[in-house]
mmCIF file of C-alpha atoms in Angstrom:
data_model
loop_
_atom_site.group_PDB
_atom_site.id
_atom_site.type_symbol
_atom_site.label_atom_id
_atom_site.label_comp_id
_atom_site.label_asym_id
_atom_site.label_seq_id
_atom_site.Cartn_x
_atom_site.Cartn_y
_atom_site.Cartn_z
ATOM 1 C CA UNK J 11 2.199 -1.695 24.751
ATOM 2 C CA UNK J 12 4.686 1.020 24.126
ATOM 3 C CA UNK J 13 3.613 4.633 24.623
ATOM 4 C CA UNK J 14 3.374 6.848 21.645
ATOM 5 C CA UNK J 15 6.610 8.886 21.262
ATOM 6 C CA UNK J 16 6.604 12.203 19.611
ATOM 7 C CA UNK J 17 8.581 12.662 16.643
ATOM 8 C CA UNK J 18 10.056 15.947 14.986
ATOM 9 C CA UNK J 19 8.397 17.657 12.196
ATOM 10 C CA UNK J 20 9.734 16.771 8.721
ATOM 11 C CA UNK J 21 10.427 19.613 6.313
ATOM 12 C CA UNK J 22 8.559 21.222 3.749
ATOM 13 C CA UNK J 23 10.572 19.236 0.858
ATOM 14 C CA UNK J 24 7.892 16.442 1.082
ATOM 15 C CA UNK J 25 5.507 18.801 -0.663
ATOM 16 C CA UNK J 26 7.539 18.347 -3.910
ATOM 17 C CA UNK J 27 6.251 14.730 -4.423
ATOM 18 C CA UNK J 28 4.794 15.278 -7.770
ATOM 19 C CA UNK J 29 7.847 16.725 -9.202
ATOM 20 C CA UNK J 30 10.202 14.252 -7.887
ATOM 21 C CA UNK J 31 8.726 10.987 -9.284
ATOM 22 C CA UNK J 32 6.887 9.665 -6.299
ATOM 23 C CA UNK J 33 5.050 6.527 -7.031
ATOM 24 C CA UNK J 34 1.215 6.744 -7.199
ATOM 25 C CA UNK J 35 -0.700 4.541 -4.773
ATOM 26 C CA UNK J 36 -2.506 2.853 -7.541
ATOM 27 C CA UNK J 37 0.955 1.900 -9.223
ATOM 28 C CA UNK J 38 2.170 0.145 -5.917
ATOM 29 C CA UNK J 39 1.093 -3.231 -6.862
ATOM 30 C CA UNK J 40 4.326 -5.046 -6.491
ATOM 31 C CA UNK J 41 5.522 -6.482 -3.327
ATOM 32 C CA UNK J 42 9.364 -5.941 -3.939
ATOM 33 C CA UNK J 43 11.301 -5.113 -0.911
ATOM 34 C CA UNK J 44 10.352 -1.836 0.453
ATOM 35 C CA UNK J 45 7.235 -1.469 -1.695
ATOM 36 C CA UNK J 46 3.989 -0.769 0.027
ATOM 37 C CA UNK J 47 1.758 -3.702 -0.942
ATOM 38 C CA UNK J 48 -1.391 -2.492 -2.879
ATOM 39 C CA UNK J 49 -3.740 -4.264 -0.381
ATOM 40 C CA UNK J 50 -2.358 -2.038 2.437
ATOM 41 C CA UNK J 51 -2.670 1.293 0.516
ATOM 42 C CA UNK J 52 -6.348 1.743 1.245
ATOM 43 C CA UNK J 53 -6.303 0.973 5.077
ATOM 44 C CA UNK J 54 -2.879 2.961 5.513
ATOM 45 C CA UNK J 55 -4.597 6.011 3.635
ATOM 46 C CA UNK J 56 -7.535 5.789 6.032
ATOM 47 C CA UNK J 57 -5.212 5.888 9.017
ATOM 48 C CA UNK J 58 -3.264 8.841 7.689
ATOM 49 C CA UNK J 59 -6.406 10.673 7.007
ATOM 50 C CA UNK J 60 -7.887 9.913 10.500
ATOM 51 C CA UNK J 61 -4.846 11.377 12.061
ATOM 52 C CA UNK J 62 -4.803 14.465 10.107
ATOM 53 C CA UNK J 63 -8.262 15.266 10.808
ATOM 54 C CA UNK J 64 -7.540 14.446 14.475
ATOM 55 C CA UNK J 65 -4.750 16.991 14.474
ATOM 56 C CA UNK J 66 -6.666 19.653 12.500
ATOM 57 C CA UNK J 67 -6.480 19.233 8.888
ATOM 58 C CA UNK J 68 -9.068 16.951 7.289
ATOM 59 C CA UNK J 69 -7.553 17.768 3.829
ATOM 60 C CA UNK J 70 -3.555 17.867 4.059
ATOM 61 C CA UNK J 71 -1.921 19.202 1.008
ATOM 62 C CA UNK J 72 0.261 15.919 0.590
ATOM 63 C CA UNK J 73 0.493 12.456 2.180
ATOM 64 C CA UNK J 74 3.476 10.347 1.370
ATOM 65 C CA UNK J 75 4.481 6.922 2.765
ATOM 66 C CA UNK J 76 7.601 4.556 2.723
ATOM 67 C CA UNK J 77 8.023 1.081 4.082
ATOM 68 C CA UNK J 78 11.069 0.935 6.214
ATOM 69 C CA UNK J 79 12.230 -0.201 9.702
ATOM 70 C CA UNK J 80 11.186 1.602 12.909
ATOM 71 C CA UNK J 81 15.000 2.450 13.411
ATOM 72 C CA UNK J 82 15.508 4.061 10.137
ATOM 73 C CA UNK J 83 12.228 6.064 10.384
ATOM 74 C CA UNK J 84 13.169 7.461 13.764
ATOM 75 C CA UNK J 85 16.644 8.169 12.749
ATOM 76 C CA UNK J 86 15.379 10.112 9.769
ATOM 77 C CA UNK J 87 13.253 12.211 11.911
ATOM 78 C CA UNK J 88 15.237 12.553 14.845
ATOM 79 C CA UNK J 89 18.901 10.959 14.941
ATOM 80 C CA UNK J 90 19.001 10.988 18.760
ATOM 81 C CA UNK J 91 15.879 8.888 19.159
ATOM 82 C CA UNK J 92 16.723 5.211 19.355
ATOM 83 C CA UNK J 93 14.749 2.139 20.423
ATOM 84 C CA UNK J 94 16.623 -1.092 21.104
ATOM 85 C CA UNK J 95 15.732 -3.654 18.597
ATOM 86 C CA UNK J 96 13.815 -1.552 16.420
ATOM 87 C CA UNK J 97 16.154 -2.035 13.266
ATOM 88 C CA UNK J 98 14.147 -5.463 12.700
ATOM 89 C CA UNK J 99 10.628 -3.880 13.140
ATOM 90 C CA UNK J 100 9.137 -3.196 9.623
ATOM 91 C CA UNK J 101 7.012 -0.051 9.581
ATOM 92 C CA UNK J 102 5.407 2.610 7.226
ATOM 93 C CA UNK J 103 6.532 6.093 7.777
ATOM 94 C CA UNK J 104 3.808 8.370 6.773
ATOM 95 C CA UNK J 105 4.614 12.241 6.361
ATOM 96 C CA UNK J 106 1.802 14.597 5.925
ATOM 97 C CA UNK J 107 2.019 18.190 4.966
ATOM 98 C CA UNK J 108 -0.829 20.544 5.753
ATOM 99 C CA UNK J 109 -2.009 23.057 8.460
ATOM 100 C CA UNK J 110 -2.255 21.021 11.873
ATOM 101 C CA UNK J 111 -3.382 22.250 15.120
ATOM 102 C CA UNK J 112 -2.053 19.568 17.546
ATOM 103 C CA UNK J 113 -4.160 18.114 20.121
ATOM 104 C CA UNK J 114 -2.101 15.717 21.847
ATOM 105 C CA UNK J 115 1.540 16.984 22.283
ATOM 106 C CA UNK J 116 2.665 19.588 24.793
ATOM 107 C CA UNK J 117 5.044 22.133 23.724
ATOM 108 C CA UNK J 118 3.984 22.253 19.990
ATOM 109 C CA UNK J 119 3.165 25.514 18.218
ATOM 110 C CA UNK J 120 -0.395 26.419 17.706
ATOM 111 C CA UNK J 121 -0.084 25.870 13.982
ATOM 112 C CA UNK J 122 2.192 23.258 12.400
ATOM 113 C CA UNK J 123 2.819 22.165 8.951
ATOM 114 C CA UNK J 124 3.832 18.502 9.272
ATOM 115 C CA UNK J 125 2.278 15.307 10.782
ATOM 116 C CA UNK J 126 4.592 12.204 10.829
ATOM 117 C CA UNK J 127 3.275 8.699 11.630
ATOM 118 C CA UNK J 128 5.153 5.607 12.175
ATOM 119 C CA UNK J 129 2.767 2.532 11.958
ATOM 120 C CA UNK J 130 3.654 -1.170 12.487
ATOM 121 C CA UNK J 131 3.473 -3.041 9.155
ATOM 122 C CA UNK J 132 1.735 -5.969 10.745
ATOM 123 C CA UNK J 133 -1.363 -4.154 12.346
ATOM 124 C CA UNK J 134 -0.963 -0.665 11.082
ATOM 125 C CA UNK J 135 -1.078 0.578 14.711
ATOM 126 C CA UNK J 136 0.511 3.951 15.288
ATOM 127 C CA UNK J 137 3.745 3.318 17.080
ATOM 128 C CA UNK J 138 5.228 6.867 17.111
ATOM 129 C CA UNK J 139 4.034 10.355 15.888
ATOM 130 C CA UNK J 140 4.918 13.926 15.697
ATOM 131 C CA UNK J 141 3.480 17.235 14.802
ATOM 132 C CA UNK J 142 5.393 20.538 14.199
ATOM 133 C CA UNK J 143 7.486 22.843 12.180
ATOM 134 C CA UNK J 144 10.855 21.352 12.830
ATOM 135 C CA UNK J 145 13.866 22.967 14.669
ATOM 136 C CA UNK J 146 17.513 23.914 14.063
ATOM 137 C CA UNK J 147 18.384 20.832 16.281
ATOM 138 C CA UNK J 148 16.818 18.259 13.959
ATOM 139 C CA UNK J 149 17.218 17.586 10.389
ATOM 140 C CA UNK J 150 14.687 18.766 7.841
ATOM 141 C CA UNK J 151 13.722 15.675 6.104
ATOM 142 C CA UNK J 152 13.157 16.169 2.255
ATOM 143 C CA UNK J 153 11.637 13.757 -0.266
ATOM 144 C CA UNK J 154 14.830 12.852 -1.412
ATOM 145 C CA UNK J 155 15.662 11.635 2.103
ATOM 146 C CA UNK J 156 12.456 9.516 2.213
ATOM 147 C CA UNK J 157 13.348 7.846 -1.138
ATOM 148 C CA UNK J 158 16.753 6.692 0.289
ATOM 149 C CA UNK J 159 14.596 4.390 2.598
ATOM 150 C CA UNK J 160 12.614 2.918 -0.505
ATOM 151 C CA UNK J 161 9.916 3.575 -2.906
ATOM 152 C CA UNK J 162 7.689 6.352 -1.725
ATOM 153 C CA UNK J 163 3.854 6.148 -2.411
ATOM 154 C CA UNK J 164 1.780 9.114 -2.601
ATOM 155 C CA UNK J 165 -1.421 8.203 -0.587
ATOM 156 C CA UNK J 166 -4.844 9.801 -2.009
ATOM 157 C CA UNK J 167 -7.889 10.206 -0.180
#
């Protein structure tokens, strides 16, 4: 099993979900390429909220998810982070915005605004995660950037 690799924080732009046409989880019924299957939404939501609570915010402001590849998810969050062969690994990239107090990552500020999870599409196991505020050396990921990966679903608790 691969170790969990911390990612960078995603930017504040993900909070604009409602204004920019994010698909509601209930409308995610089709299985078109990139679309999150409706049968997965409840399980994905449960994992996202479990991790949010673990990291200090049991009620995040927004929780967005997109189906993509592990390589694309990593590239979006940290262009320097590469895992060979990951371009063929289907995953869900979950971006949560809230007030997190990281428990498992050294060097993260006491209060962070973002939690990102990369989960395997097959078993919904967390492959990579990150908590933080972002930095000048890494891109601020916006909702528009998430939408380039595929249809974005807003997960509801």
